[in-house]
């Protein structure tokens, strides 16, 4: 992929780190990259992972490290049922991580191989993502019922309003930490500057906006409203001649969902900013829609414009990362950066409650209006 998250000499761009939120689901990779009998790798929250699909269809994610002597399991062999380490041939069942065979054992040994486990993480497939549940470090290592890590949170899923829809997916690596990725995602004031294009909007289209927000569990909602009249794609949706309503939610740890409805036509997207390491992140966008269902070429056209849009954000963040390397002091201003302030407050509440401290109250008391020009 043509993503320049390195300097011109090829060195990775390293920015300041962010505190990570554990005990939640993050997308590791697209499941269409999982080939039968092959292993794939990914990094989530600084953890190297090896992923694959079992011959019964289930997807799995293990720590990419053999519990014997630490060689990455991804260098080994995989037959669709067991992952075999390439160093001493220990064999693991990949969903549980349980060791099924240690080839060096003889009848003189009393070691029960099946009491040994590689670290396996809960892994579920939704909307073509392999979602992996990352428990906080040191938790869930030896559950009484085998190796199952408890994961009380539901697996994230794109909202759909019917069985017939088109869909698209986009991804881009961002060279900044997850906090900068997320506040960039919810930043309303960059649109007319970063996303200037004849088909979207220009600087001249800036005008004052008033948006209503309300608290939702672990997040906030930009309440249903008629979307910006000054952006072309929304004007296009107006062809159906019915009122258009948009709802945008942000929820921890990293999710923005947007739903646009116009009569029985709808567009829905789920955007996540996932910490790859504590100083880098990745944006993934999945979208589905039934608008223009019968119009040919809508999916490639949507992907083309979506990719341009994400690329504009990505280029800006690559430039920002250049500045952040020098650890400048930064500011968040009202009202345009208010959502970013809420994000930091929500995140702090989550980190405090994970640390066993009494949960602070939601940073938003009730419905509130914000004003900005964009
Ligand atoms: S390091 Fe994996 S079996 Fe020895
Ligand atoms: Fe943007």
XYZ file of N, CA, C and O in Angstrom, residues 39 78 128 201 238 253 275 372:
32
model
N -0.942 -18.561 7.553
C -0.973 -17.695 8.722
C -0.739 -16.249 8.286
O -0.009 -16.004 7.323
N 1.094 -24.486 9.346
C -0.312 -24.483 9.716
C -1.071 -25.346 8.719
O -0.985 -25.112 7.510
N -16.324 -8.450 7.719
C -15.050 -8.648 7.039
C -13.827 -8.254 7.849
O -12.705 -8.373 7.375
N -16.259 20.370 -0.941
C -16.536 21.730 -0.483
C -15.275 22.565 -0.655
O -14.183 22.026 -0.848
N -30.261 14.158 -1.739
C -31.529 14.863 -1.775
C -32.395 14.475 -2.970
O -33.570 14.812 -3.013
N -13.659 2.437 22.604
C -12.387 3.126 22.722
C -12.036 3.985 21.500
O -11.217 4.876 21.613
N -5.001 1.560 17.793
C -3.579 1.675 18.109
C -2.824 0.424 17.638
O -3.141 -0.687 18.046
N -19.608 26.377 15.657
C -18.310 26.629 15.017
C -18.560 27.003 13.572
O -19.671 26.830 13.058
